[in-house]
XYZ file of C-alpha atoms in Angstrom:
494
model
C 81.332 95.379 90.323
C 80.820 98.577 88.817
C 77.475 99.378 89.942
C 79.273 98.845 93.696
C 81.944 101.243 92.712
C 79.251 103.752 91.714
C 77.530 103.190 94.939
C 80.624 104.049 96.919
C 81.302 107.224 94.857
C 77.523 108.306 94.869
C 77.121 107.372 98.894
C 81.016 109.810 99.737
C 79.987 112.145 97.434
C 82.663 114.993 95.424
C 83.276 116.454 98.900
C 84.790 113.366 99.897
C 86.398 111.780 97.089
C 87.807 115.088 95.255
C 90.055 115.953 98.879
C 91.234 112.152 98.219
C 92.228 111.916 94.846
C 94.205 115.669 95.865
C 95.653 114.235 98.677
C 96.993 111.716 96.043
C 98.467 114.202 93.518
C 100.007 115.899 96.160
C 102.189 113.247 97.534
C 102.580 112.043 94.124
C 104.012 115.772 93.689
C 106.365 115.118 97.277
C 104.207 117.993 98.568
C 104.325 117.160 102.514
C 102.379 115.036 104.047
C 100.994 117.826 106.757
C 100.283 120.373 103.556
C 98.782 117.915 101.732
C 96.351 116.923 104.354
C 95.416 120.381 104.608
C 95.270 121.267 101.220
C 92.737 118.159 100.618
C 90.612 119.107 103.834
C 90.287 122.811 102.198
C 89.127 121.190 98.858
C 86.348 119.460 100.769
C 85.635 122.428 102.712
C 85.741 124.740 99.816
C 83.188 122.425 98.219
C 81.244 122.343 101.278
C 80.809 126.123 101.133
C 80.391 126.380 97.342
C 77.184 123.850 97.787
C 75.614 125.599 100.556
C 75.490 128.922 99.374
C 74.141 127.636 95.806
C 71.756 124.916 97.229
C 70.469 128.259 99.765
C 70.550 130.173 96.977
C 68.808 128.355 93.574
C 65.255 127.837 95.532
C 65.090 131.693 95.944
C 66.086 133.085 92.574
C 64.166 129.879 91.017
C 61.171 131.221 92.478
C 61.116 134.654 91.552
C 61.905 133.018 88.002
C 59.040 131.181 87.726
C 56.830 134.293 88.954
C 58.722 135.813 85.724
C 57.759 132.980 83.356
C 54.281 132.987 84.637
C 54.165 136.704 84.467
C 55.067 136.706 80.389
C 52.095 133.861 79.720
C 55.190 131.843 78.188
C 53.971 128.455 77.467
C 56.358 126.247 75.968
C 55.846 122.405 75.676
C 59.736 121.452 76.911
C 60.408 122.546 80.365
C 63.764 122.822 81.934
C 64.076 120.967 85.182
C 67.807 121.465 85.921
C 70.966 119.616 85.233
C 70.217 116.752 88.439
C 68.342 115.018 86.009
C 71.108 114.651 83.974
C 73.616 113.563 86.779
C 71.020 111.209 88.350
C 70.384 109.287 84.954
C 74.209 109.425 84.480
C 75.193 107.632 87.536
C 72.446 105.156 86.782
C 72.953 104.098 82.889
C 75.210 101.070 81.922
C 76.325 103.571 79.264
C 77.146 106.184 82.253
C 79.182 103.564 84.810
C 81.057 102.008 81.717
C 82.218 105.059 80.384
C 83.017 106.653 84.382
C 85.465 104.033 85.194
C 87.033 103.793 81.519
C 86.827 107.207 80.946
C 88.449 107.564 84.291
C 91.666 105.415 83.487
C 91.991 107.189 80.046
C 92.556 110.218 81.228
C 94.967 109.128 83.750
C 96.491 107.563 81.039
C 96.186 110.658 78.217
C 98.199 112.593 81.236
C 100.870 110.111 81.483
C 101.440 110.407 78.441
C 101.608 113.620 77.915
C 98.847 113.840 75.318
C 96.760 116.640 77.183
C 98.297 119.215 79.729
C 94.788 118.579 81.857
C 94.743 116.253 84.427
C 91.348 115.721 84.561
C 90.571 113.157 87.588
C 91.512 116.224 90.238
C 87.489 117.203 89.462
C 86.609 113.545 88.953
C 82.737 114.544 89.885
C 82.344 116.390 86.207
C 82.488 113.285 84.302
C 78.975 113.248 84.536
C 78.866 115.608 81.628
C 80.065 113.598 79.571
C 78.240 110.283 80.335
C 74.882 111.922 79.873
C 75.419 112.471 76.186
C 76.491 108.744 75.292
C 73.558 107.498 78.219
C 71.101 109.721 75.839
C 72.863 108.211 72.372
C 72.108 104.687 73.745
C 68.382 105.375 73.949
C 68.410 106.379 70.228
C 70.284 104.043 68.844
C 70.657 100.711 71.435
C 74.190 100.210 70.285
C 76.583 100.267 73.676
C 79.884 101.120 71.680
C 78.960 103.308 69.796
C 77.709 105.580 72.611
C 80.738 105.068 74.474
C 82.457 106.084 71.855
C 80.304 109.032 71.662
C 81.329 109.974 75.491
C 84.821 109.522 74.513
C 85.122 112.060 72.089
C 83.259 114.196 74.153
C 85.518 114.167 76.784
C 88.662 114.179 73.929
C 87.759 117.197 72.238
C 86.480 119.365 75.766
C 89.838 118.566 77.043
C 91.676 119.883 74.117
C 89.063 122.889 74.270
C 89.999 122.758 78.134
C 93.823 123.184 77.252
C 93.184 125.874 75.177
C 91.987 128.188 77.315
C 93.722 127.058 80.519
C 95.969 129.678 80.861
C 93.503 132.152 80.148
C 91.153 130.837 83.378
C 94.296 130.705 85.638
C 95.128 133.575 85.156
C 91.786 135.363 85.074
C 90.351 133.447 88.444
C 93.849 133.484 89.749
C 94.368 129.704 90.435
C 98.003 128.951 89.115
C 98.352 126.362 86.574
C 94.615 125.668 87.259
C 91.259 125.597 85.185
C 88.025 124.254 84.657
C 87.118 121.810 82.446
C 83.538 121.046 82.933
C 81.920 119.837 79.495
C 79.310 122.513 80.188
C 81.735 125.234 80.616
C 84.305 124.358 77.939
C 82.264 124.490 74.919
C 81.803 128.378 75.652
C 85.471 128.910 75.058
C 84.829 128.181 70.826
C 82.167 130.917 70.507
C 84.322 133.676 72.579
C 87.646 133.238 70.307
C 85.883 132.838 67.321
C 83.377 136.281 68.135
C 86.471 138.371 69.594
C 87.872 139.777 66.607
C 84.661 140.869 65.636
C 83.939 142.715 69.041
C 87.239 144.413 68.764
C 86.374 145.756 65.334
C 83.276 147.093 67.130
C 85.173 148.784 69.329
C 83.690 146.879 72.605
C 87.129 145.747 73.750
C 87.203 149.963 74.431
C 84.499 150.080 76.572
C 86.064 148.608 79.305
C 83.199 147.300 81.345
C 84.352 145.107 83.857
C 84.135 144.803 87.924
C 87.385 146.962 88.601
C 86.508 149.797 86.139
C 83.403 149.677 87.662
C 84.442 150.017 91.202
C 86.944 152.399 90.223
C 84.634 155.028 88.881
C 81.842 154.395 90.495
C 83.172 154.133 94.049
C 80.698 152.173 96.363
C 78.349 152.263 93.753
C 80.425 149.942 91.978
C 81.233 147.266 94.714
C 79.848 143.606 93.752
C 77.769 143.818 97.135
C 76.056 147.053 96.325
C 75.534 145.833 92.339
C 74.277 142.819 93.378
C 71.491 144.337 95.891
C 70.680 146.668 92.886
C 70.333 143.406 90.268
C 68.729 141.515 93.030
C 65.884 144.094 93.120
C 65.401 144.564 89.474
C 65.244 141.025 88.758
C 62.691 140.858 92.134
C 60.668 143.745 90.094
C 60.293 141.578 86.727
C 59.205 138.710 89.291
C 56.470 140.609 90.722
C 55.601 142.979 88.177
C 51.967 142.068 88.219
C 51.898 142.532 92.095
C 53.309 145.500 92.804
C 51.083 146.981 95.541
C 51.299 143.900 97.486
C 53.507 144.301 100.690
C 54.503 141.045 100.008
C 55.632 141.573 97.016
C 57.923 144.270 97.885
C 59.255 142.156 100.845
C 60.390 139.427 98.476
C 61.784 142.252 96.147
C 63.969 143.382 98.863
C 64.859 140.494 100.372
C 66.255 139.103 97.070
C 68.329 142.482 96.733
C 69.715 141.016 99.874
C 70.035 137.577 99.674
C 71.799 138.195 95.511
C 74.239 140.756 97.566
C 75.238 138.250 100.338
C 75.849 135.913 97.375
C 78.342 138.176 95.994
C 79.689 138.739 98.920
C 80.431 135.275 100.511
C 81.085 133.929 97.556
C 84.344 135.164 96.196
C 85.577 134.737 99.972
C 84.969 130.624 99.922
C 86.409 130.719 96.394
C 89.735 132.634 97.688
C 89.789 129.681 100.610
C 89.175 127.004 98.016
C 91.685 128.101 95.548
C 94.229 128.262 98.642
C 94.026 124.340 98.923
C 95.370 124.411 95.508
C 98.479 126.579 96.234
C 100.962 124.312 97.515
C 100.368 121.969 94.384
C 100.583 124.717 92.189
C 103.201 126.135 93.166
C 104.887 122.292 92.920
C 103.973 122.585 89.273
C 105.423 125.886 88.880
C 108.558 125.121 90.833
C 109.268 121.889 89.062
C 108.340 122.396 85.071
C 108.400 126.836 84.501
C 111.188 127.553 87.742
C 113.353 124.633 86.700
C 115.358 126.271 83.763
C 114.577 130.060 83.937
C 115.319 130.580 87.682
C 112.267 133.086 88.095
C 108.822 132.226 86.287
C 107.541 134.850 84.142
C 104.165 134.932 82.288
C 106.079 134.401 79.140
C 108.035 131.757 80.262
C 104.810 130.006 81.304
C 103.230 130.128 77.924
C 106.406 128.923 76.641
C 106.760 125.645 78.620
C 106.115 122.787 77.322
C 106.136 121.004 80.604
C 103.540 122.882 82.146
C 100.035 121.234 82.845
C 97.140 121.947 84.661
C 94.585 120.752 87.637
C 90.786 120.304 86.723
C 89.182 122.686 89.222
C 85.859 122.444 90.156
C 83.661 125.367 88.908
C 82.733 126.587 91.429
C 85.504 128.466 92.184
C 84.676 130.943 89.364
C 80.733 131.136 89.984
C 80.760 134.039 92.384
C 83.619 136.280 90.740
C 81.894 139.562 89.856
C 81.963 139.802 86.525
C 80.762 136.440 85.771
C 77.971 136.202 88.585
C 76.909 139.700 87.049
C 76.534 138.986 83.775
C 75.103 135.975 84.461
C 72.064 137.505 86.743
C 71.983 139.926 83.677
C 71.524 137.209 81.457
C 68.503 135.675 83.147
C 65.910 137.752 81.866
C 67.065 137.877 78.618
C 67.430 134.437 77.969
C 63.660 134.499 79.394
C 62.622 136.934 76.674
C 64.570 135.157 73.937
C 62.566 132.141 75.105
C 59.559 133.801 74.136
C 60.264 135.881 71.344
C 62.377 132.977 69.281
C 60.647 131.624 66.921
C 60.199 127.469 66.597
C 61.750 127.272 70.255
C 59.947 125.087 72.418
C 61.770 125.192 75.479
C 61.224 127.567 78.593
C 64.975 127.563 80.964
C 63.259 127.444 84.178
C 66.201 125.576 86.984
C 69.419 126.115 85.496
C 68.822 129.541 85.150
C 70.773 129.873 88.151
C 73.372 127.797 86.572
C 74.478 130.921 83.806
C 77.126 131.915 85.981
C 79.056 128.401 85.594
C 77.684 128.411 81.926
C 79.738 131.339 81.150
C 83.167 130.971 82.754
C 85.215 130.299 79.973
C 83.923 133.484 78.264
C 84.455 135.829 81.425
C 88.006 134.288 81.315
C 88.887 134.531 77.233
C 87.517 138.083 77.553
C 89.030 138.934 80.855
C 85.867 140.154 82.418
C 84.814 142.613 79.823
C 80.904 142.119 80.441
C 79.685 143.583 77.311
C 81.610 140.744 74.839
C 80.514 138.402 77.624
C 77.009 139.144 76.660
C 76.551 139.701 73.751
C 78.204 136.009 72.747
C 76.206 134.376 75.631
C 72.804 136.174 74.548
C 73.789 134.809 70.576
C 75.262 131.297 71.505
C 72.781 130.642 74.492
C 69.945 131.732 71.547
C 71.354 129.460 69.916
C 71.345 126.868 72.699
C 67.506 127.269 72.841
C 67.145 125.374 69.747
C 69.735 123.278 70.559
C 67.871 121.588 73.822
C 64.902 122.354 71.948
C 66.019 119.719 69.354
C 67.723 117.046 72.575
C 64.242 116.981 74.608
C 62.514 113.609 73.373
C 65.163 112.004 73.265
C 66.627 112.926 76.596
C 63.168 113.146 77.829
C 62.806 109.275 76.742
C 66.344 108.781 78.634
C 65.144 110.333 81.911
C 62.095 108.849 81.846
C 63.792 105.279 82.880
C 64.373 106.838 85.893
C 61.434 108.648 86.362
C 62.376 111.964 87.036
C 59.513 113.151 83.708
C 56.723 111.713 86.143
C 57.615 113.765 88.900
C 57.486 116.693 86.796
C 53.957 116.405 85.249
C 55.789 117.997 81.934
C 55.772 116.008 78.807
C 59.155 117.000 77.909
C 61.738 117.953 79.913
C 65.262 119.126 79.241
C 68.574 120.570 80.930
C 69.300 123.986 79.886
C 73.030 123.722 81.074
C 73.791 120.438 80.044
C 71.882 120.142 76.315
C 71.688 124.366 75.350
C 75.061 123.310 73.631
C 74.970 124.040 69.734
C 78.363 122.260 69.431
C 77.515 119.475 71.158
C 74.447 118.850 69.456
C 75.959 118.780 65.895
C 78.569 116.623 67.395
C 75.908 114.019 69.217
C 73.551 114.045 65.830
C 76.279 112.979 63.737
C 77.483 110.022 66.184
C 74.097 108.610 66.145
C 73.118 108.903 62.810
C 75.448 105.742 62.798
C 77.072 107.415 59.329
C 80.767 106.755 59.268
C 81.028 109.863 57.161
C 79.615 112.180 59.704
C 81.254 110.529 62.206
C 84.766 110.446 60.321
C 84.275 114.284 60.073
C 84.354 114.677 63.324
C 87.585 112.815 64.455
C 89.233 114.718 61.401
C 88.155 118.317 62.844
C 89.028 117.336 66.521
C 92.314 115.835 64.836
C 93.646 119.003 62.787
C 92.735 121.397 65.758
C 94.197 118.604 68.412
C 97.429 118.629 66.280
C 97.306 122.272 65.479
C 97.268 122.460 69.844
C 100.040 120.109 70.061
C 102.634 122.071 67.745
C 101.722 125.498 68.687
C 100.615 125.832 71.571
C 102.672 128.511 72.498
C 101.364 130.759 70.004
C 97.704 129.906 70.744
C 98.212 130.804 74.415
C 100.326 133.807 73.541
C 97.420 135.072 70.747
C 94.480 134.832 73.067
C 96.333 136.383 75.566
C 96.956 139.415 73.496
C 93.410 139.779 72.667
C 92.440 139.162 76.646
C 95.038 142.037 77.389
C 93.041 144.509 75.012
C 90.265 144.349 77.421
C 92.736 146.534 79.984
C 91.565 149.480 80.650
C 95.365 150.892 80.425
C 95.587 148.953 76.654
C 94.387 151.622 74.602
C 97.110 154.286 76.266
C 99.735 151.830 76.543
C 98.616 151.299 72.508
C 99.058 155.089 72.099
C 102.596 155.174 73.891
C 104.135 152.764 71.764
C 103.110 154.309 68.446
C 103.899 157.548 69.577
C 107.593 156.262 70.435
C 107.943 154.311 67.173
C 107.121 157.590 65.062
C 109.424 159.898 67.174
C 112.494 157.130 66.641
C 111.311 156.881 63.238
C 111.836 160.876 62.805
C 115.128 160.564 64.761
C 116.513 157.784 62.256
């Protein structure tokens, strides 16, 4: 019975079954009928678009990458064949199905309840992320519960990490009472509050490099189109570095300046449709739970609410904003270089290169855009991550295997780079399935202080990270200035 239920999600697909569950929640909302139709049919199309541009686009940067590797004379034993591996042994794992259709009816039920602001089903296709560590946990250790239970805290703790920075991704990707919460995005989020304070006392919070500072001083020099054509090129340069004074080489140089500028181009125009499908129920949220009391919503008074929740988005709808598809093109040959220069890392990110931009969202949004913090944190915590998937290849090499995606590659280990370069996620999966009660009673306890800590202040969270997002403004140091000026001159007057 499950394996049939699998088969009918698999065979419709997220384009299919995403519009319906939103079609759902809408009427469930007493959105209308007509605007809920539409609304679901612009989810499916939005999803539509988002997988055509990337499945046009990841063959083309993935091959200029691979020139790259092959340029360097990196040779690494654990090779990085993208996170489809990980779906496809997902969907395929009794481990995988059990958890899909549990996990499904416990987060209906967490909602209900009130227990996490996230209603999680609206991006249904995501819990893939969390069945492939409890799928890899049952090849270790052949016990079924405990790597469902493994899958289960997984998806516990990423939702709690999910409702922390929720209203920092709405309002950053400007999708109302919306937000991602991907396992492979959400563990970002720990690494960017925990590093911000630190950037601010470095000052980087004042150099205010982000898409509209850059656009503003820079003119048409700083447009996403035109700084995409000039990344496209110097990322087709490090490709064909060896080849230089081949025509063909400077044809697939240019062309990729191209292609990487149509990308940002498109892209934030299929997002803006998609993230219009959400509006009516969004605005149903805001209308009912932040409107209700207040008569007008404010920002504040959306912090403040304690009825407000939020839609699981699909990720894609953040993957071509500028400053995250920037950094993340940025952050392709460096995570190449820290590949080879790292020492005891064994793994070369080869496919889900392409995959940084999604890797990185909840970092763009907690620093509002401000590409230097961005990174910096993603070149430490994705350094990080090296060892991390370093460390997860047998096993999830031995996992994969079963379904033999490692014989198609001809590598003896293979890995995801977006799915297992998680350093939290790691420490969490090695002490689930080193069976110790201790290590695994240490875990619930963390996740149960910080779930608890959510649950009585929220408020303050969301109003503390949005006072450090707000000193990325370029107008925050002035504004800064104003104030104290003002408080010394009433001062003097008093």
């Amino acid at each position: 019975m499950l394996q049939s239920f699998m088969n009918i999600f698999t065979s419709l697909g997220d384009t299919v079954v995403v519009p319906i569950i939103i079609f759902i929640v809408a009427l469930c909302l007493r959105v209308r009928a007509k605007t809920a139709m539409m609304s679901s049919l612009l989810v499916g199309v939005g999803l539509t678009g988002f997988g055509w541009i990337i499945s046009s686009f990841t063959p083309v940067v993935t091959k200029i990458i691979n020139q790259m590797i092959k340029t360097t004379g990196i040779n690494l034993p654990v090779v990085d064949t993208g996170w489809q591996t990980s779906a496809l042994a997902s969907f395929h794992s009794t481990v995988g199905i059990s958890f899909f259709i549990v996990g499904l009816i416990l987060e209906i039920i967490l909602f209900l309840i009130g227990y996490t602001k996230v209603f999680f089903p609206t991006n249904l296709w995501q819990n893939w992320g969390f069945m492939i560590w409890g799928t890899v946990a049952y090849t270790v250790t052949h016990n079924f519960w405990l790597s469902l239970g493994l899958s289960m805290f997984m998806m516990l703790y990423i939702l709690m990490v999910a409702e922390i920075q929720a209203d920092r991704w709405s309002d950053y990707y400007k999708i109302s009472n919306g937000t991602t919460s991907a396992l492979h995005n959400m563990e970002n989020a720990v690494p960017a509050i925990i590093l911000d304070p630190l950037w601010n006392l470095f000052g980087f919070n004042k150099v205010h490099l982000t898409p509209e500072v850059l656009k503003k001083r820079l003119g048409v020099f700083g447009e996403p189109t035109f700084i995409g054509a000039v990344l496209g090129v110097i990322i087709g340069l490090l490709g064909n570095i060896s080849r230089l004074s081949s025509l063909d080489a400077w044809g697939q140089i240019l062309t990729f300046g191209v292609q990487l500028a149509g990308v940002m181009t498109i892209f934030p125009l299929v997002a803006h449709l998609f993230g219009s499908a959400f509006k009516p129920l969004t605005d149903e949220i805001t209308e009912r739970y932040i409107k209700k009391n207040t008569g007008k919503a404010t920002e504040s008074d959306a912090i403040k609410s304690k009825k407000r929740w939020f839609l699981a988005i699909d990720d894609g709808v953040g993957y071509g904003e500028s400053a995250t598809i920037i950094s993340g093109v940025i952050l392709i040959p460096i995570i190449v270089i820290l590949a080879f220069i790292l020492p005891g890392n064994k793994t070369i990110p080869v496919v889900d290169l392409v995959s940084i931009p999604f890797m990185i969202e909840s970092m763009v949004a907690v620093y509002r855009g401000n590409i230097l913090k961005i990174l910096c944190t993603a070149t430490i915590w994705l350094g990080i991550g090296l060892y991390a998937s370093s460390y997860m290849a047998p096993m999830y090499s031995a996992s994969v295997s079963q379904y033999g995606v490692a014989a198609t590659t001809g590598a003896a280990l293979i890995v995801s780079f977006n799915v297992m370069a998680r350093p939290l996620n790691a420490l969490i999966f090695a002490a689930w399935v080193s069976g110790n009660p201790l290590w695994i009673g240490l875990t619930i306890i963390i996740y149960g202080f910080f779930q608890i800590l959510l649950r009585t202040q929220r408020p303050q969270i969301w109003a503390y990270l949005k006072r450090m997002s707000d000193k990325n403004k370029p107008d925050y140091t002035n504004a800064a200035k104003k104030n104290k000026l003002q408080k010394e001159r009433f001062q003097t007057i008093n």
